[in-house]
Amino acid sequence: MSIRISQSKCVGCGKCIEACPGNLIKKDAQGKAYIKHIRDCWGCTSCLKECKTGAVFFYLGADIGGHGSTLSFSEKGDISTWKVTDISGNVQTIEVNKKDANKY
Ligand code: SF4
Ligand code: SF4
């Protein structure tokens, strides 16, 4: 499992770099983030949640039953939205209200 970073969406803010507990993300010569140590990513999703431009995608490989789907994250107010996009482009959305996070 690993992440992918869209170079066109990345604005080089560095938030994902600060968030990664494994120090796996670096900046290239253009100031864009990229994951340097792909195999060491354990999928904590911290970098997804910190990226405000939606540049970071989590790759759901066959090893976890994802069959090449990707997971993305966005946030508006108290609502966190997780989107799973399969290889055919079909999207499933999961919304979580932070106010309800401790009710389960
Ligand atoms: S948080 Fe997003 S926009 Fe900022 S450096 Fe990382 S990938 Fe780029
Ligand atoms: S998912 Fe976690 S371990 Fe993997 S690159 Fe992002 S912050 Fe680092």
Tab-separated table of N, CA and C and ligand atoms in Angstrom:
chain	number	residue	atom	x	y	z
A	1	MET	N	0.842	-1.183	0.000
A	1	MET	CA	0.000	0.000	0.000
A	1	MET	C	0.881	1.237	0.000
A	2	SER	N	0.353	2.279	-0.604
A	2	SER	CA	1.131	3.514	-0.631
A	2	SER	C	0.241	4.654	-1.097
A	3	ILE	N	0.803	5.841	-1.054
A	3	ILE	CA	0.098	7.010	-1.571
A	3	ILE	C	0.635	7.368	-2.949
A	4	ARG	N	-0.121	8.218	-3.640
A	4	ARG	CA	0.352	8.861	-4.855
A	4	ARG	C	0.073	10.353	-4.702
A	5	ILE	N	0.946	11.172	-5.230
A	5	ILE	CA	0.754	12.618	-5.118
A	5	ILE	C	0.643	13.210	-6.518
A	6	SER	N	-0.444	13.936	-6.749
A	6	SER	CA	-0.649	14.586	-8.039
A	6	SER	C	0.228	15.834	-8.120
A	7	GLN	N	1.157	15.833	-9.041
A	7	GLN	CA	2.066	16.983	-9.189
A	7	GLN	C	1.308	18.233	-9.620
A	8	SER	N	0.254	18.041	-10.403
A	8	SER	CA	-0.487	19.216	-10.881
A	8	SER	C	-1.319	19.860	-9.766
A	9	LYS	N	-1.723	19.062	-8.773
A	9	LYS	CA	-2.523	19.613	-7.671
A	9	LYS	C	-1.668	20.108	-6.506
A	10	CYS	N	-0.447	19.628	-6.399
A	10	CYS	CA	0.419	19.988	-5.275
A	10	CYS	C	0.866	21.443	-5.401
A	11	VAL	N	0.719	22.195	-4.285
A	11	VAL	CA	1.168	23.591	-4.272
A	11	VAL	C	2.428	23.767	-3.413
A	12	GLY	N	2.990	22.644	-2.966
A	12	GLY	CA	4.269	22.700	-2.254
A	12	GLY	C	4.212	23.263	-0.847
A	13	CYS	N	3.054	23.161	-0.189
A	13	CYS	CA	2.916	23.753	1.151
A	13	CYS	C	3.728	23.000	2.205
A	14	GLY	N	4.018	21.729	1.972
A	14	GLY	CA	4.830	20.948	2.898
A	14	GLY	C	4.076	20.304	4.052
A	15	LYS	N	2.758	20.476	4.101
A	15	LYS	CA	1.990	19.916	5.223
A	15	LYS	C	2.083	18.395	5.291
A	16	CYS	N	2.066	17.749	4.147
A	16	CYS	CA	2.147	16.282	4.129
A	16	CYS	C	3.508	15.809	4.645
A	17	ILE	N	4.524	16.583	4.347
A	17	ILE	CA	5.884	16.235	4.792
A	17	ILE	C	5.955	16.295	6.316
A	18	GLU	N	5.361	17.359	6.882
A	18	GLU	CA	5.347	17.505	8.345
A	18	GLU	C	4.519	16.405	8.997
A	19	ALA	N	3.452	15.972	8.315
A	19	ALA	CA	2.522	15.011	8.919
A	19	ALA	C	3.020	13.573	8.886
A	20	CYS	N	3.855	13.238	7.939
A	20	CYS	CA	4.249	11.827	7.788
A	20	CYS	C	5.155	11.387	8.937
A	21	PRO	N	4.698	10.437	9.751
A	21	PRO	CA	5.499	9.998	10.891
A	21	PRO	C	6.756	9.231	10.482
A	22	GLY	N	6.796	8.778	9.252
A	22	GLY	CA	7.958	8.029	8.791
A	22	GLY	C	8.935	8.857	7.990
A	23	ASN	N	8.662	10.158	7.839
A	23	ASN	CA	9.539	11.051	7.066
A	23	ASN	C	9.757	10.513	5.644
A	24	LEU	N	8.670	10.039	5.037
A	24	LEU	CA	8.768	9.370	3.737
A	24	LEU	C	8.567	10.306	2.554
A	25	ILE	N	8.060	11.519	2.799
A	25	ILE	CA	7.714	12.430	1.709
A	25	ILE	C	8.755	13.539	1.622
A	26	LYS	N	9.163	13.845	0.406
A	26	LYS	CA	10.190	14.872	0.164
A	26	LYS	C	9.666	15.846	-0.876
A	27	LYS	N	10.451	16.894	-1.134
A	27	LYS	CA	10.122	17.822	-2.220
A	27	LYS	C	11.130	17.653	-3.344
A	28	ASP	N	10.634	17.771	-4.585
A	28	ASP	CA	11.534	17.683	-5.727
A	28	ASP	C	12.097	19.071	-6.058
A	29	ALA	N	12.845	19.177	-7.119
A	29	ALA	CA	13.498	20.436	-7.478
A	29	ALA	C	12.495	21.544	-7.790
A	30	GLN	N	11.287	21.159	-8.154
A	30	GLN	CA	10.239	22.152	-8.450
A	30	GLN	C	9.423	22.520	-7.201
A	31	GLY	N	9.797	21.944	-6.049
A	31	GLY	CA	9.078	22.239	-4.813
A	31	GLY	C	7.805	21.443	-4.640
A	32	LYS	N	7.617	20.424	-5.463
A	32	LYS	CA	6.430	19.567	-5.370
A	32	LYS	C	6.750	18.346	-4.504
A	33	ALA	N	5.739	17.926	-3.751
A	33	ALA	CA	5.932	16.768	-2.879
A	33	ALA	C	5.906	15.470	-3.676
A	34	TYR	N	6.699	14.513	-3.219
A	34	TYR	CA	6.649	13.165	-3.785
A	34	TYR	C	7.030	12.188	-2.681
A	35	ILE	N	6.551	10.953	-2.815
A	35	ILE	CA	6.915	9.961	-1.808
A	35	ILE	C	8.193	9.260	-2.248
A	36	LYS	N	9.192	9.362	-1.393
A	36	LYS	CA	10.515	8.830	-1.739
A	36	LYS	C	10.636	7.353	-1.387
A	37	HIS	N	9.996	6.971	-0.288
A	37	HIS	CA	10.172	5.602	0.197
A	37	HIS	C	8.821	4.890	0.151
A	38	ILE	N	8.375	4.549	-1.041
A	38	ILE	CA	7.034	4.003	-1.248
A	38	ILE	C	6.788	2.749	-0.409
A	39	ARG	N	7.752	1.871	-0.374
A	39	ARG	CA	7.539	0.589	0.308
A	39	ARG	C	7.417	0.723	1.816
A	40	ASP	N	7.866	1.836	2.354
A	40	ASP	CA	7.804	2.012	3.809
A	40	ASP	C	6.491	2.617	4.283
A	41	CYS	N	5.631	3.053	3.352
A	41	CYS	CA	4.353	3.669	3.743
A	41	CYS	C	3.444	2.601	4.336
A	42	TRP	N	2.913	2.858	5.512
A	42	TRP	CA	2.021	1.886	6.152
A	42	TRP	C	0.566	2.347	6.132
A	43	GLY	N	0.289	3.406	5.359
A	43	GLY	CA	-1.101	3.782	5.115
A	43	GLY	C	-1.821	4.433	6.264
A	44	CYS	N	-1.130	5.261	7.018
A	44	CYS	CA	-1.788	5.905	8.166
A	44	CYS	C	-2.762	6.999	7.722
A	45	THR	N	-2.643	7.489	6.501
A	45	THR	CA	-3.472	8.523	5.854
A	45	THR	C	-3.306	9.923	6.452
A	46	SER	N	-2.317	10.133	7.298
A	46	SER	CA	-2.087	11.474	7.858
A	46	SER	C	-1.846	12.498	6.752
A	47	CYS	N	-1.092	12.107	5.748
A	47	CYS	CA	-0.767	13.056	4.668
A	47	CYS	C	-2.020	13.429	3.875
A	48	LEU	N	-2.916	12.482	3.654
A	48	LEU	CA	-4.172	12.786	2.943
A	48	LEU	C	-4.951	13.853	3.684
A	49	LYS	N	-5.047	13.668	5.002
A	49	LYS	CA	-5.881	14.560	5.800
A	49	LYS	C	-5.288	15.955	5.917
A	50	GLU	N	-3.984	16.084	5.772
A	50	GLU	CA	-3.341	17.401	5.865
A	50	GLU	C	-3.364	18.168	4.552
A	51	CYS	N	-3.476	17.481	3.447
A	51	CYS	CA	-3.394	18.146	2.135
A	51	CYS	C	-4.718	18.839	1.807
A	52	LYS	N	-4.672	20.158	1.694
A	52	LYS	CA	-5.893	20.939	1.455
A	52	LYS	C	-6.237	21.068	-0.027
A	53	THR	N	-5.354	20.606	-0.893
A	53	THR	CA	-5.642	20.706	-2.328
A	53	THR	C	-6.090	19.372	-2.927
A	54	GLY	N	-6.170	18.332	-2.099
A	54	GLY	CA	-6.581	17.025	-2.609
A	54	GLY	C	-5.561	16.383	-3.534
A	55	ALA	N	-4.285	16.701	-3.298
A	55	ALA	CA	-3.234	16.183	-4.182
A	55	ALA	C	-2.798	14.769	-3.820
A	56	VAL	N	-3.117	14.343	-2.594
A	56	VAL	CA	-2.634	13.036	-2.138
A	56	VAL	C	-3.740	11.995	-2.264
A	57	PHE	N	-3.422	10.903	-2.908
A	57	PHE	CA	-4.350	9.786	-3.075
A	57	PHE	C	-3.735	8.552	-2.435
A	58	PHE	N	-4.583	7.777	-1.785
A	58	PHE	CA	-4.116	6.536	-1.200
A	58	PHE	C	-4.478	5.403	-2.147
A	59	TYR	N	-3.497	4.645	-2.531
A	59	TYR	CA	-3.685	3.567	-3.496
A	59	TYR	C	-4.100	2.292	-2.775
A	60	LEU	N	-5.279	1.789	-3.137
A	60	LEU	CA	-5.807	0.578	-2.499
A	60	LEU	C	-5.474	-0.623	-3.384
A	61	GLY	N	-4.349	-1.203	-3.131
A	61	GLY	CA	-3.861	-2.288	-3.976
A	61	GLY	C	-4.574	-3.606	-3.740
A	62	ALA	N	-4.222	-4.581	-4.555
A	62	ALA	CA	-4.848	-5.898	-4.468
A	62	ALA	C	-4.590	-6.565	-3.129
A	63	ASP	N	-3.476	-6.213	-2.498
A	63	ASP	CA	-3.118	-6.849	-1.225
A	63	ASP	C	-4.141	-6.558	-0.126
A	64	ILE	N	-4.899	-5.472	-0.262
A	64	ILE	CA	-5.940	-5.198	0.725
A	64	ILE	C	-7.328	-5.205	0.082
A	65	GLY	N	-7.431	-5.846	-1.083
A	65	GLY	CA	-8.727	-6.010	-1.725
A	65	GLY	C	-9.219	-4.793	-2.475
A	66	GLY	N	-8.335	-3.838	-2.718
A	66	GLY	CA	-8.757	-2.591	-3.361
A	66	GLY	C	-8.787	-2.641	-4.865
A	67	HIS	N	-8.089	-3.618	-5.460
A	67	HIS	CA	-8.077	-3.807	-6.914
A	67	HIS	C	-7.761	-2.516	-7.671
A	68	GLY	N	-6.839	-1.742	-7.148
A	68	GLY	CA	-6.396	-0.539	-7.862
A	68	GLY	C	-7.250	0.684	-7.624
A	69	SER	N	-8.184	0.620	-6.697
A	69	SER	CA	-8.977	1.804	-6.367
A	69	SER	C	-8.104	2.826	-5.643
A	70	THR	N	-8.573	4.063	-5.640
A	70	THR	CA	-7.864	5.087	-4.879
A	70	THR	C	-8.811	5.724	-3.866
A	71	LEU	N	-8.227	6.170	-2.760
A	71	LEU	CA	-8.967	6.825	-1.696
A	71	LEU	C	-8.495	8.266	-1.620
A	72	SER	N	-9.451	9.194	-1.559
A	72	SER	CA	-9.074	10.602	-1.411
A	72	SER	C	-9.882	11.215	-0.268
A	73	PHE	N	-9.417	12.362	0.187
A	73	PHE	CA	-10.000	12.985	1.379
A	73	PHE	C	-10.216	14.468	1.139
A	74	SER	N	-11.347	14.980	1.632
A	74	SER	CA	-11.558	16.434	1.642
A	74	SER	C	-12.341	16.791	2.899
A	75	GLU	N	-12.325	18.059	3.229
A	75	GLU	CA	-12.924	18.489	4.492
A	75	GLU	C	-13.597	19.839	4.301
A	76	LYS	N	-14.796	19.969	4.819
A	76	LYS	CA	-15.490	21.248	4.794
A	76	LYS	C	-16.210	21.407	6.121
A	77	GLY	N	-15.777	22.385	6.919
A	77	GLY	CA	-16.360	22.540	8.243
A	77	GLY	C	-16.150	21.277	9.062
A	78	ASP	N	-17.219	20.766	9.622
A	78	ASP	CA	-17.124	19.554	10.447
A	78	ASP	C	-17.243	18.270	9.630
A	79	ILE	N	-17.464	18.404	8.342
A	79	ILE	CA	-17.693	17.217	7.510
A	79	ILE	C	-16.410	16.769	6.806
A	80	SER	N	-15.991	15.566	7.109
A	80	SER	CA	-14.872	14.939	6.403
A	80	SER	C	-15.444	13.993	5.355
A	81	THR	N	-14.933	14.089	4.137
A	81	THR	CA	-15.437	13.247	3.056
A	81	THR	C	-14.319	12.359	2.512
A	82	TRP	N	-14.588	11.051	2.537
A	82	TRP	CA	-13.665	10.068	1.969
A	82	TRP	C	-14.289	9.537	0.691
A	83	LYS	N	-13.530	9.524	-0.380
A	83	LYS	CA	-14.041	9.024	-1.653
A	83	LYS	C	-13.191	7.864	-2.127
A	84	VAL	N	-13.863	6.789	-2.479
A	84	VAL	CA	-13.179	5.646	-3.080
A	84	VAL	C	-13.546	5.618	-4.556
A	85	THR	N	-12.541	5.668	-5.423
A	85	THR	CA	-12.764	5.642	-6.871
A	85	THR	C	-12.156	4.365	-7.431
A	86	ASP	N	-12.985	3.535	-8.060
A	86	ASP	CA	-12.432	2.292	-8.605
A	86	ASP	C	-11.829	2.536	-9.989
A	87	ILE	N	-11.241	1.512	-10.562
A	87	ILE	CA	-10.511	1.709	-11.820
A	87	ILE	C	-11.430	2.046	-12.993
A	88	SER	N	-12.743	1.832	-12.825
A	88	SER	CA	-13.695	2.217	-13.870
A	88	SER	C	-14.218	3.638	-13.669
A	89	GLY	N	-13.781	4.275	-12.591
A	89	GLY	CA	-14.225	5.641	-12.327
A	89	GLY	C	-15.448	5.748	-11.438
A	90	ASN	N	-15.967	4.594	-10.982
A	90	ASN	CA	-17.116	4.624	-10.072
A	90	ASN	C	-16.671	5.135	-8.701
A	91	VAL	N	-17.496	5.987	-8.102
A	91	VAL	CA	-17.125	6.635	-6.845
A	91	VAL	C	-18.091	6.260	-5.731
A	92	GLN	N	-17.537	5.912	-4.583
A	92	GLN	CA	-18.335	5.736	-3.371
A	92	GLN	C	-17.858	6.763	-2.358
A	93	THR	N	-18.801	7.419	-1.706
A	93	THR	CA	-18.458	8.495	-0.787
A	93	THR	C	-18.890	8.161	0.633
A	94	ILE	N	-17.992	8.429	1.568
A	94	ILE	CA	-18.304	8.245	2.984
A	94	ILE	C	-18.109	9.592	3.666
A	95	GLU	N	-19.167	10.091	4.304
A	95	GLU	CA	-19.065	11.375	4.999
A	95	GLU	C	-19.096	11.142	6.503
A	96	VAL	N	-18.214	11.831	7.198
A	96	VAL	CA	-18.142	11.707	8.654
A	96	VAL	C	-18.242	13.107	9.254
A	97	ASN	N	-19.232	13.284	10.144
A	97	ASN	CA	-19.354	14.556	10.857
A	97	ASN	C	-18.491	14.469	12.116
A	98	LYS	N	-17.525	15.370	12.216
A	98	LYS	CA	-16.606	15.309	13.360
A	98	LYS	C	-17.345	15.425	14.693
A	99	LYS	N	-18.465	16.101	14.696
A	99	LYS	CA	-19.226	16.256	15.941
A	99	LYS	C	-19.759	14.911	16.431
A	100	ASP	N	-19.900	13.972	15.493
A	100	ASP	CA	-20.424	12.652	15.852
A	100	ASP	C	-19.304	11.627	16.078
A	101	ALA	N	-18.063	12.069	15.960
A	101	ALA	CA	-16.945	11.121	15.933
A	101	ALA	C	-16.845	10.281	17.198
A	102	ASN	N	-17.275	10.806	18.333
A	102	ASN	CA	-17.138	10.055	19.579
A	102	ASN	C	-18.432	9.382	20.025
A	103	LYS	N	-19.400	9.337	19.118
A	103	LYS	CA	-20.702	8.766	19.496
A	103	LYS	C	-20.768	7.262	19.289
A	104	TYR	N	-19.767	6.699	18.577
A	104	TYR	CA	-19.864	5.277	18.232
A	104	TYR	C	-19.237	4.399	19.288
B	1	SF4	S1	0.108	18.807	1.540
B	1	SF4	FE1	-0.616	18.596	-0.595
B	1	SF4	S2	-0.193	20.570	-1.542
B	1	SF4	FE2	1.018	20.502	0.343
B	1	SF4	S3	3.040	19.703	-0.281
B	1	SF4	FE3	1.799	17.932	0.327
B	1	SF4	S4	0.836	17.182	-1.578
B	1	SF4	FE4	1.596	19.276	-1.961
B	2	SF4	S1	0.062	7.374	4.492
B	2	SF4	FE1	1.152	7.825	6.451
B	2	SF4	S2	3.047	6.646	6.295
B	2	SF4	FE2	2.220	6.775	4.220
B	2	SF4	S3	3.225	8.580	3.310
B	2	SF4	FE3	1.253	9.269	4.183
B	2	SF4	S4	1.736	9.989	6.256
B	2	SF4	FE4	3.485	8.744	5.537
